[in-house]
Every structure is written in structure tokens, then in C-alpha cells.
Coordinates of C-alpha atoms in Angstrom, one line a residue:
M1 CA 142.8 178.5 14.1
L2 CA 139.8 180.7 13.2
D3 CA 138.5 181.2 9.7
D4 CA 138.2 184.7 8.2
A5 CA 134.5 185.0 9.0
A6 CA 135.1 184.1 12.6
K7 CA 138.0 186.5 12.9
T8 CA 135.9 189.4 11.6
Q9 CA 133.0 188.5 13.9
L10 CA 135.3 188.3 16.9
K11 CA 136.9 191.7 16.1
T12 CA 133.4 193.2 16.0
Y13 CA 132.6 191.7 19.4
L14 CA 135.8 192.8 21.1
V15 CA 135.2 196.5 20.2
N16 CA 133.0 196.3 23.3
L17 CA 136.0 195.7 25.7
R18 CA 136.2 198.5 28.2
T19 CA 139.4 197.6 29.9
P20 CA 142.6 195.7 28.9
I21 CA 142.7 191.9 29.5
E22 CA 145.5 189.4 29.5
L23 CA 145.4 185.8 28.2
V24 CA 147.7 183.6 30.2
A25 CA 148.3 180.3 28.4
H26 CA 149.6 177.1 30.0
V27 CA 151.0 174.8 27.3
D28 CA 153.5 172.1 26.3
D29 CA 154.9 170.9 23.0
Q30 CA 151.8 168.8 22.1
P31 CA 149.6 169.6 19.0
K32 CA 146.6 170.7 21.1
S33 CA 148.8 173.3 22.9
R34 CA 149.9 174.7 19.5
E35 CA 146.2 174.9 18.5
L36 CA 145.4 176.8 21.7
V37 CA 148.2 179.3 21.1
D38 CA 147.0 179.8 17.6
L39 CA 143.5 180.5 18.9
L40 CA 144.7 183.0 21.5
E41 CA 146.9 184.8 18.9
D42 CA 143.8 185.2 16.8
I43 CA 142.1 186.8 19.8
V44 CA 145.0 189.1 20.4
A45 CA 145.0 190.2 16.7
A46 CA 141.3 191.1 17.0
S47 CA 141.8 193.8 19.7
D48 CA 144.5 196.1 20.9
K49 CA 143.1 195.7 24.4
V50 CA 144.2 192.0 24.6
T51 CA 147.7 190.7 25.3
L52 CA 149.1 187.2 25.6
K53 CA 151.5 185.5 28.0
V54 CA 152.6 182.0 27.3
S55 CA 154.0 179.8 30.0
T56 CA 155.1 176.1 30.1
G57 CA 153.3 173.6 32.3
G58 CA 150.5 174.1 34.8
E59 CA 147.7 172.2 36.6
R60 CA 146.0 171.5 33.3
V61 CA 147.7 171.6 29.9
P62 CA 146.6 173.1 27.6
S63 CA 144.6 175.8 29.4
F64 CA 144.4 179.5 29.7
D65 CA 143.2 182.2 32.1
I66 CA 141.4 185.4 31.1
V67 CA 142.5 188.1 33.5
R68 CA 141.6 191.8 33.8
A69 CA 144.9 193.6 33.5
D70 CA 144.2 196.2 36.2
N71 CA 142.7 193.7 38.7
P72 CA 143.9 190.1 38.5
E73 CA 141.1 188.9 40.9
V74 CA 138.7 189.3 38.0
A75 CA 139.4 186.2 36.0
T76 CA 138.1 182.9 34.7
T77 CA 139.8 179.8 33.1
F78 CA 139.3 177.4 30.3
A79 CA 141.0 174.0 30.1
G80 CA 141.1 172.9 26.5
L81 CA 139.9 174.7 23.3
P82 CA 136.4 176.2 23.8
M83 CA 135.2 175.8 20.3
G84 CA 131.9 174.4 19.0
H85 CA 129.0 175.2 21.3
E86 CA 131.5 176.8 23.8
F87 CA 132.9 179.4 21.4
T88 CA 130.1 181.8 22.5
S89 CA 131.1 181.1 26.2
L90 CA 134.6 182.1 25.3
V91 CA 133.6 185.4 23.7
L92 CA 131.3 186.3 26.6
A93 CA 134.0 185.5 29.1
L94 CA 136.4 187.9 27.2
L95 CA 133.8 190.6 27.2
W96 CA 132.8 190.2 30.9
V97 CA 136.4 190.2 32.1
G98 CA 137.0 193.2 29.9
G99 CA 134.2 195.2 31.7
H100 CA 131.3 194.8 29.2
P101 CA 128.1 194.5 31.2
P102 CA 126.3 191.2 31.0
K103 CA 122.6 191.0 29.9
V104 CA 121.4 189.8 33.2
E105 CA 118.9 191.4 35.5
A106 CA 120.5 193.8 38.0
E107 CA 118.9 192.1 41.0
T108 CA 120.6 188.8 40.0
L109 CA 124.0 190.4 39.5
E110 CA 123.8 192.1 42.8
A111 CA 122.9 188.9 44.5
V112 CA 126.0 187.2 43.1
K113 CA 128.2 190.1 44.2
A114 CA 126.7 190.0 47.7
L115 CA 127.1 186.3 48.4
D116 CA 128.5 185.8 51.9
I117 CA 131.2 183.2 51.2
D118 CA 133.4 181.7 53.8
G119 CA 136.7 181.0 52.1
E120 CA 136.5 180.4 48.3
L121 CA 134.1 178.5 46.0
R122 CA 136.2 176.7 43.4
F123 CA 134.0 175.4 40.6
E124 CA 135.1 173.0 37.9
T125 CA 132.7 172.2 35.0
Y126 CA 133.3 169.3 32.6
F127 CA 131.8 169.9 29.1
S128 CA 131.9 168.5 25.6
L129 CA 132.1 170.6 22.5
S130 CA 128.9 169.0 21.1
C131 CA 126.9 169.5 24.2
Q132 CA 124.0 172.0 23.8
N133 CA 123.3 172.0 27.6
C134 CA 126.8 172.9 28.7
P135 CA 127.1 176.6 27.6
D136 CA 124.5 177.7 30.1
V137 CA 126.5 176.3 33.0
V138 CA 129.9 177.4 31.7
Q139 CA 128.6 180.9 31.1
A140 CA 126.8 181.2 34.4
L141 CA 129.8 180.1 36.4
S142 CA 132.3 182.2 34.3
L143 CA 130.1 185.3 35.0
M144 CA 130.0 184.5 38.7
S145 CA 133.8 184.2 38.9
V146 CA 134.1 187.6 37.2
L147 CA 131.5 189.2 39.6
N148 CA 132.7 187.8 42.9
P149 CA 136.5 187.4 43.6
K150 CA 135.7 184.6 46.1
I151 CA 134.3 182.4 43.2
K152 CA 136.8 180.7 40.9
H153 CA 135.8 178.7 37.8
V154 CA 137.5 176.3 35.3
A155 CA 135.6 175.0 32.3
I156 CA 137.2 171.7 31.3
D157 CA 136.8 169.9 27.9
G158 CA 136.2 166.3 29.1
A159 CA 137.3 164.8 25.8
L160 CA 140.7 166.4 26.1
F161 CA 141.3 165.5 29.7
Q162 CA 140.3 161.8 29.5
A163 CA 142.5 160.7 32.5
E164 CA 140.8 163.3 34.7
V165 CA 137.4 162.3 33.5
E166 CA 138.1 158.6 34.1
A167 CA 139.5 159.3 37.6
R168 CA 136.4 161.2 38.6
Q169 CA 134.1 158.8 36.7
V170 CA 132.5 161.7 34.8
M171 CA 130.0 160.0 32.4
A172 CA 127.6 162.9 31.7
V173 CA 128.0 166.6 30.9
P174 CA 127.8 169.2 32.1
S175 CA 129.2 167.9 35.4
I176 CA 129.9 170.5 38.0
Y177 CA 132.3 170.1 41.0
L178 CA 132.5 172.5 43.9
N179 CA 135.7 172.4 46.0
G180 CA 136.3 168.9 44.7
E181 CA 132.8 167.5 45.4
V182 CA 130.0 166.9 43.0
F183 CA 127.7 170.0 42.9
G184 CA 125.4 169.2 40.1
Q185 CA 124.8 167.6 36.7
G186 CA 122.8 168.7 33.7
R187 CA 121.7 172.1 32.5
M188 CA 121.7 174.8 35.2
G189 CA 121.3 178.6 34.7
L190 CA 122.7 181.4 36.7
E191 CA 119.6 181.8 38.9
E192 CA 119.5 178.1 39.6
I193 CA 123.1 177.9 40.6
L194 CA 122.7 181.0 42.7
A195 CA 119.7 179.6 44.5
K196 CA 121.7 176.4 45.3
I197 CA 124.5 178.4 46.8
D198 CA 122.4 180.9 48.6
T199 CA 120.3 178.8 51.0
G200 CA 117.9 181.6 51.9
A201 CA 117.0 182.3 48.2
H202 CA 114.0 179.9 48.1
A203 CA 112.4 181.5 51.2
R204 CA 112.9 185.0 49.8
E205 CA 111.5 184.0 46.4
A206 CA 108.5 182.4 48.0
E207 CA 107.7 185.5 50.0
K208 CA 107.9 187.6 46.8
I209 CA 105.5 185.3 45.0
N210 CA 103.0 185.1 47.8
A211 CA 102.9 188.9 47.7
K212 CA 101.7 189.0 44.1
S213 CA 98.2 189.9 43.3
E214 CA 96.0 187.5 41.3
F215 CA 96.5 187.0 37.6
D216 CA 93.9 186.9 34.8
V217 CA 95.8 184.1 33.1
L218 CA 98.5 182.0 34.8
I219 CA 100.5 179.7 32.5
V220 CA 102.2 176.7 34.2
G221 CA 105.1 175.7 32.0
G222 CA 107.6 177.6 29.9
G223 CA 108.0 175.5 26.7
P224 CA 106.7 176.4 23.3
A225 CA 103.0 175.9 24.3
G226 CA 103.4 178.0 27.4
A227 CA 105.3 180.8 25.6
A228 CA 102.6 180.9 22.9
S229 CA 99.9 181.1 25.5
A230 CA 101.6 183.9 27.3
I231 CA 102.1 186.0 24.2
Y232 CA 98.5 185.6 23.0
A233 CA 97.2 186.4 26.5
A234 CA 99.4 189.4 27.1
R235 CA 98.5 190.8 23.7
K236 CA 94.9 191.0 25.0
G237 CA 96.0 193.4 27.7
I238 CA 95.2 191.1 30.6
R239 CA 97.4 190.4 33.6
T240 CA 99.5 187.4 32.6
G241 CA 102.0 185.3 34.6
V242 CA 104.2 182.3 33.8
V243 CA 105.4 179.7 36.4
A244 CA 108.1 177.6 34.8
E245 CA 110.5 174.9 36.2
R246 CA 112.9 176.0 33.4
F247 CA 111.9 178.3 30.6
G248 CA 112.2 176.6 27.3
G249 CA 111.3 173.2 28.6
Q250 CA 112.2 170.1 26.5
V251 CA 113.3 172.3 23.6
L252 CA 116.4 173.1 25.6
D253 CA 117.5 169.4 25.2
T254 CA 116.8 169.4 21.4
M255 CA 119.8 169.6 19.1
A256 CA 118.8 170.1 15.4
I257 CA 115.3 171.4 14.5
E258 CA 114.7 171.2 10.8
N259 CA 110.9 171.1 10.6
F260 CA 109.9 174.4 12.1
I261 CA 108.1 176.0 9.2
S262 CA 109.9 179.0 7.6
V263 CA 113.1 178.2 9.6
S264 CA 115.1 175.6 7.7
H265 CA 117.5 174.9 10.6
T266 CA 117.9 176.0 14.2
E267 CA 118.9 174.5 17.5
G268 CA 116.8 174.0 20.7
P269 CA 118.7 176.4 23.0
K270 CA 118.6 179.1 20.3
L271 CA 114.8 178.7 19.8
A272 CA 114.2 178.6 23.6
S273 CA 116.1 181.9 24.0
A274 CA 114.1 183.4 21.2
L275 CA 110.8 182.2 22.9
E276 CA 111.8 183.8 26.2
Q277 CA 112.8 187.1 24.6
H278 CA 109.5 187.2 22.7
V279 CA 107.5 186.7 25.9
K280 CA 109.6 189.4 27.7
D281 CA 108.6 191.8 24.9
Y282 CA 105.2 191.9 26.6
D283 CA 104.1 192.6 30.2
V284 CA 104.4 189.1 31.4
D285 CA 105.5 188.2 35.0
I286 CA 107.9 185.2 34.6
M287 CA 108.5 183.2 37.7
N288 CA 111.3 180.9 36.6
L289 CA 112.7 177.8 38.5
Q290 CA 109.3 177.2 40.1
R291 CA 107.7 173.8 40.2
A292 CA 103.9 173.5 40.6
V293 CA 102.8 170.7 43.0
E294 CA 99.1 171.2 43.4
L295 CA 96.1 172.7 41.5
I296 CA 93.1 173.9 43.6
P297 CA 90.0 174.6 41.5
A298 CA 87.9 177.7 42.2
K299 CA 85.3 177.2 44.9
Q300 CA 82.7 178.9 42.7
H301 CA 82.1 179.6 39.0
G302 CA 84.4 182.5 38.0
G303 CA 86.3 182.4 41.2
L304 CA 90.1 182.2 41.7
I305 CA 92.1 179.1 40.9
E306 CA 95.1 178.4 43.1
V307 CA 98.4 176.8 42.1
K308 CA 100.7 175.8 44.9
L309 CA 104.5 175.7 44.3
Q310 CA 107.2 173.5 45.7
N311 CA 108.9 176.3 47.6
G312 CA 105.7 176.8 49.7
A313 CA 104.3 179.8 47.8
S314 CA 101.0 179.9 46.0
V315 CA 99.7 181.9 43.0
K316 CA 96.0 182.7 42.3
S317 CA 94.5 183.4 38.9
R318 CA 91.1 183.6 37.3
T319 CA 92.2 181.1 34.6
V320 CA 95.0 178.7 34.4
I321 CA 96.7 177.1 31.3
I322 CA 98.7 174.0 32.0
S323 CA 101.6 173.4 29.6
T324 CA 104.1 171.4 31.7
G325 CA 105.2 169.3 28.7
A326 CA 107.0 165.9 29.0
R327 CA 110.2 164.3 30.0
W328 CA 112.4 161.4 28.8
R329 CA 110.7 158.1 29.4
Q330 CA 112.9 155.7 31.5
M331 CA 113.3 152.0 30.9
G332 CA 112.1 151.1 34.3
V333 CA 114.5 148.2 34.8
P334 CA 116.8 147.3 37.8
G335 CA 120.1 149.3 37.7
E336 CA 118.8 152.2 35.6
D337 CA 118.4 154.7 38.5
Q338 CA 121.6 153.5 40.2
Y339 CA 123.7 154.1 37.1
R340 CA 122.0 157.3 35.8
N341 CA 124.9 159.6 34.7
K342 CA 127.3 156.7 35.4
G343 CA 126.9 155.2 32.0
V344 CA 123.1 155.5 31.6
A345 CA 122.4 158.7 29.6
Y346 CA 119.6 160.3 27.8
C347 CA 121.4 162.9 25.6
P348 CA 123.7 161.4 23.0
H349 CA 124.8 164.8 21.7
C350 CA 125.9 165.9 25.2
D351 CA 127.4 162.8 26.6
G352 CA 128.5 160.9 23.4
P353 CA 132.1 162.3 23.3
L354 CA 132.7 160.9 26.8
F355 CA 132.3 157.4 25.4
K356 CA 134.9 157.8 22.6
G357 CA 136.3 154.4 21.7
K358 CA 133.9 152.5 24.0
R359 CA 131.0 150.1 23.5
T360 CA 127.5 151.6 23.8
A361 CA 123.9 150.7 23.3
V362 CA 120.9 152.7 22.2
I363 CA 117.5 151.7 23.5
G364 CA 114.7 152.6 21.1
G365 CA 114.2 152.3 17.3
G366 CA 112.2 155.4 16.5
N367 CA 113.7 158.5 14.9
S368 CA 115.4 159.7 18.1
G369 CA 117.0 156.3 18.7
V370 CA 118.2 155.8 15.2
E371 CA 119.6 159.3 15.0
A372 CA 121.4 158.7 18.3
A373 CA 123.0 155.5 17.0
I374 CA 124.1 157.2 13.8
D375 CA 125.7 160.1 15.8
L376 CA 127.4 157.7 18.3
A377 CA 128.8 155.5 15.5
G378 CA 131.2 158.2 14.5
I379 CA 132.6 158.5 18.1
V380 CA 132.4 155.2 19.9
A381 CA 133.8 151.7 19.1
H382 CA 130.5 150.0 18.6
V383 CA 126.8 150.7 18.9
T384 CA 124.1 148.1 19.6
L385 CA 120.6 149.4 19.0
L386 CA 117.8 147.4 20.7
E387 CA 114.1 147.8 19.7
F388 CA 111.2 146.1 21.5
A389 CA 109.1 145.8 18.4
P390 CA 109.7 143.4 15.5
E391 CA 111.0 146.3 13.3
L392 CA 112.4 149.8 13.6
R393 CA 110.0 152.7 13.6
A394 CA 112.4 155.3 12.3
D395 CA 112.0 157.0 8.8
A396 CA 113.3 154.9 6.0
V397 CA 116.1 157.4 5.1
L398 CA 117.5 157.1 8.7
Q399 CA 117.3 153.3 8.6
R400 CA 119.2 153.1 5.3
K401 CA 122.0 155.2 6.9
L402 CA 122.0 153.2 10.1
Y403 CA 122.4 149.8 8.3
S404 CA 125.2 151.2 6.2
L405 CA 127.4 151.8 9.3
P406 CA 130.0 149.0 9.9
N407 CA 130.1 149.4 13.7
V408 CA 126.4 149.2 14.4
T409 CA 124.3 146.1 15.3
V410 CA 120.5 146.2 15.3
I411 CA 118.5 143.8 17.5
T412 CA 114.7 143.8 17.3
N413 CA 112.2 142.0 19.5
A414 CA 114.6 142.9 22.4
Q415 CA 113.2 143.6 25.9
T416 CA 115.7 145.3 28.1
T417 CA 115.7 143.6 31.5
E418 CA 118.6 145.0 33.6
V419 CA 121.5 147.4 33.7
H420 CA 124.7 145.9 35.4
G421 CA 127.6 147.7 36.9
D422 CA 130.5 147.5 39.3
G423 CA 128.9 150.0 41.8
S424 CA 130.4 153.1 40.2
K425 CA 129.8 152.7 36.4
V426 CA 127.9 150.6 33.9
S427 CA 129.5 147.3 32.7
A428 CA 126.7 145.4 30.9
L429 CA 123.1 145.3 29.7
S430 CA 120.8 142.3 29.8
Y431 CA 117.8 141.8 27.4
K432 CA 115.3 139.1 26.6
D433 CA 114.8 137.8 23.0
R434 CA 111.0 138.0 22.8
I435 CA 110.8 135.5 20.0
H436 CA 112.8 132.7 21.5
D437 CA 112.4 133.7 25.2
T438 CA 116.1 133.6 25.8
A439 CA 118.3 135.9 28.0
H440 CA 121.3 137.7 26.7
T441 CA 123.9 140.1 28.1
I442 CA 126.0 142.7 26.3
E443 CA 129.2 144.0 27.8
L444 CA 129.4 147.7 27.3
E445 CA 130.2 151.1 29.0
G446 CA 127.3 153.3 27.9
I447 CA 123.6 153.1 27.5
F448 CA 121.6 155.8 25.7
V449 CA 117.8 155.7 26.3
Q450 CA 115.6 157.0 23.5
I451 CA 112.1 155.5 24.1
G452 CA 109.8 158.5 24.0
L453 CA 108.3 160.9 26.6
L454 CA 106.2 160.9 29.7
P455 CA 103.8 163.8 30.4
N456 CA 104.6 165.9 33.5
T457 CA 101.1 165.6 35.0
E458 CA 101.6 163.5 38.3
W459 CA 100.7 166.6 40.3
L460 CA 97.3 166.8 38.6
K461 CA 96.0 163.4 39.5
G462 CA 92.6 163.5 41.1
T463 CA 92.1 167.1 40.0
V464 CA 91.7 167.2 36.2
A465 CA 90.7 164.3 34.0
L466 CA 93.8 162.4 32.7
S467 CA 94.0 159.7 30.0
P468 CA 95.3 156.2 30.8
R469 CA 98.7 157.5 29.5
G470 CA 98.6 160.3 32.0
E471 CA 97.9 163.0 29.4
I472 CA 95.5 165.9 30.2
E473 CA 92.2 165.3 28.4
I474 CA 91.1 168.4 26.5
N475 CA 88.5 169.4 23.9
D476 CA 88.9 171.3 20.7
R477 CA 89.0 174.6 22.7
A478 CA 91.8 173.4 25.0
E479 CA 89.4 173.1 27.9
T480 CA 90.0 170.5 30.6
S481 CA 87.5 168.9 32.9
V482 CA 87.8 171.8 35.4
S483 CA 86.2 175.1 34.6
G484 CA 88.7 177.9 33.9
V485 CA 91.6 175.4 33.5
F486 CA 93.0 174.9 30.0
A487 CA 95.9 172.8 28.8
A488 CA 98.2 172.7 25.7
G489 CA 101.3 171.0 24.4
D490 CA 102.9 167.6 25.0
A491 CA 101.2 167.1 28.4
T492 CA 97.8 166.8 26.6
T493 CA 96.0 164.2 24.6
V494 CA 96.6 166.1 21.3
P495 CA 98.5 163.7 19.0
Y496 CA 101.9 164.3 17.4
K497 CA 104.3 165.9 19.9
Q498 CA 105.9 168.6 17.8
I499 CA 107.1 172.1 18.6
I500 CA 105.0 173.8 16.0
I501 CA 101.8 171.9 17.1
A502 CA 102.5 172.8 20.8
M503 CA 102.8 176.5 19.7
G504 CA 99.4 176.3 17.9
E505 CA 97.7 174.6 20.8
G506 CA 99.2 177.1 23.2
S507 CA 97.9 180.0 21.1
K508 CA 94.5 178.4 21.1
A509 CA 94.6 177.9 24.9
G510 CA 95.5 181.6 25.4
L511 CA 92.5 182.7 23.2
S512 CA 90.2 180.3 24.9
A513 CA 91.2 181.6 28.3
F514 CA 90.5 185.1 27.2
D515 CA 87.1 184.1 25.9
H516 CA 86.3 182.4 29.2
L517 CA 87.2 185.6 31.1
I518 CA 84.9 187.7 28.9
R519 CA 82.0 185.3 29.4
T520 CA 82.4 184.8 33.1
S521 CA 82.7 188.6 33.7
A522 CA 79.7 189.5 31.5
P523 CA 76.5 190.5 33.3
A524 CA 74.0 187.6 33.7
D525 CA 71.3 189.3 31.6
T526 CA 73.8 189.7 28.7
L527 CA 74.7 186.0 28.7
A528 CA 71.0 185.0 28.8
A529 CA 70.3 187.1 25.7
Q530 CA 73.0 185.4 23.7

């Protein structure tokens, strides 16, 4: 099942097992079961602390449990073959069940262990092997099931259990169920899941944040621009804080990155993890899972600026750098919100496998849209790409590939007008031919929206100057219209929304904020002499 390189790597990892574990397989005589047994036998061969028990049948076939030999309550389960993006999840689950300590803050681990649970929490997570958002959820819930015996978790490959996916109408991954009911969809980390279970967590976190003293620089946003700002500020030796809704930002949803200078290829989650670790190398106070809702400028020059958070807390700082980034732009047509995650999707890499053999559409003819159509064409029955403009805007090399595919139809001058469904899932898409002013309907099961980004700046309206597109207006020093408030990245008027550009702008904002602090704290006679 595993190649020689993977076997060698696995053997190196499993040296860290501290206590014996048992793999309990539930299989039948189908090919996937044979593949699963081959995989588990490779794991057994990699460590003398791992044993295998094979049984016939079970709730889900093929599946397997990872169980601590001396304490069967310490366990987690995978239904399917956790390869692709989920192979790391498998390795971590083996290590955690085997007693290897996770790289998670002690406070968070203790909070999971201390959860006051009435009965049991039975989590089920549906994932796809190509989903870059799924491992965070699978790993978080696997770890929780290892730490707390009242928490159970099964990670399920949706592509392998199609009947189950159809019955539950799972049309987006990761999809999380708790005790049979929908718990959440999309990327969620351990802290976010914990906060959702522990209802008192938000109030406790707000109390902790309110008790913090003021910062010299407060960065709002944890994407590439925010991370760069934090690093440059912290290196100046000033008190630096970061408020982030999710550290990594839009990068977490990016699959392949091939234009990050000096790195020929990487993936979004990997880069986001590296960004966070780099920031943590410095004395930076990271307040994750926090959404800013209001900016209150300083009452006097050089005074404190206040940022209010959704949980009721507020943070004060002498300077603020806004780097809240952007989010996927929606079509804004009837039916889109109703069928979001029920056929309307925004991540082809994540959700594409759930539409295997089905009819889909991609909205948008830029690079993202054309790349999505190319990827989907290898999975689905047919892809219809609709572009509002008279011609596609994607790079020529991508267009040549797109037009070479036999199961792709391209329609230009198409204005999407409505998403149709049966109340539970998408069934069709309507559009208007802008040339002939005629209406058309396409019967399909999935719609992937790839029409650009919207800046996350609604909370700033009436406070800082925004462009007609909602972007924060800045000058060449990253200064906004408010003294002491700077901005960087995709939320600003700087053209070309690229990771490397956001990092440069974030670095500039960090240096500009430091320069502002020096000048506002200098004696008046010194400034007059300059």
C-alpha cells in the first residue's frame, strides 16, 4: 500500500510511540477492504508496538479503530483509507493514542479533559482526500476523542461511503455531525470546536482579553499581511498583539501556491502553519478566533485606539494595523444562500469529490474559475463554465487546457440569475444570455462559485475612508485616513491581491507603525527642530 519512502518515514514517526496500540479492522471481501488491510499491515511492520486484529463486518466497512492496548477507552476511528491530505491525520492519531504528547498548549489540552459532558459526544466528520480544509477538523476531533473518554470520533471518507453521504445530503466537506445532528461545516480548529462545546468559553476569553494592558501595535487579521506586520513590529521590541478570526486567513483555503518567490511549490495550510510558527518565535500575543466589530479612534493625537470584539471584549493600542483580508465573493442571486453547502460550493478541491459522476457548473472565467473547471472535469460527468464577460480572463495556457477537455462547455456573456433546488439540494441554474437577452436553465447538481473576493471591511464603515469597492484607502506608507491606524493586504486599495504582495505591504505597515510611535512619543522641541 505504502511506497518505500512512506514506509521509512512512518517507521521514523512510530519510534515515538510510548505505549502499545491495537488496530482493529472491520472489512469484507471488497477491493477497498483489501487495500485497508495492506495499509494497516504496513503500519504494523513499522513498529513492534502496533498489533492488528481483523474482523468481518461492522457499522462501516471498511473502517478501523486505533485503540490503546492498556486502556480501550483511548481510541479513535477512521472509515475508509486516510491517504492524501489525511495521511498526516492518521499518523498523528497513531502517535496520540500511543501516548505521544500533542503539540498543543497545555491550557487547551486541560480544557478538553475537563469538559463536563452529560452522556457521550459522538462526532462524525465527512472528509475528502483532496480537501485541504479537512485535516484540521479530523485532527482536532481525533485528539479530543483521545483526551476525553466521553468523546468519540469517526472520520469518514465521503467518496467511499456515497450512500451515507446521499442519505445525509452531505454536499460540502468537512461536514461534522454530533450525536446525529449537524454540528458544523468548513474548517474548524481545536480551539474553535472546544469553544462551541464549552458554552462558557467565550465569556472567559473575553474576561482574559479585557484584562490585557494596552499594546504598542495591535494587528487585526492573521493572514500573510498580518503575520508580516507582527514579525516586523515584534522585532523592534515593542509590545505587539494580533487579533485574528482564524490565523492564516484566506491562505488556508488555497491549494497549490507556485508563485511564492524562492519556494517553487507549497500549499496554503502548510504556508499558514509556517506563518503562525514564525510569529510565535517572537513575543507576540495572539488572540485567535476573535472577530473585530468596531474601531474607535484615539480621542487625542497619540492617544489609545480601541478595537471592540464580537465577544464583548475590547483591546487598546497606541497604533493599529488592519489586515482583515477578503472572502469569496457571492453571486448575489436568489437561491444561493438557501443552497449554500447543499450544492452551492466555493472550494472545488474540497467538495469536488462529492460530485463524482454528476453535472456541475463553475461561475467565473478567471484563473480560479478555469482551474476549478479543469480539476472538476476529471471527477464529474460534465462541467459548464459560465463567464459574464465576452471572453475568459484566465491565462492562455489554462484556456488551452480547458478547451481540450471533452466534458466541458464554456458559455460567455452569461449572467447567472437564479439557483434552483428541491428544498434540500440544488437541481438547476438559470442564466441570461446578455447578447440575445434570452433566459436559459441548466439542470445540474453542483455549482462552484469562483468570481473573486470581497474585502472584510464592513465593520470599518464610517470610521476610515473606504473606496467604492469597500477597500481601505491607504497611502504609500500604509497610512489610513485615521491617525495611528494603518492597513495592509487584500483589504486595501493596493492592486494585485497576491500573498507575496500582502507580506510586503504588511512589513511596510509594521515599520510605518513603529515610525509613528517614535514620532508621537518624541518631545515637542525635538520634532520642531526636524
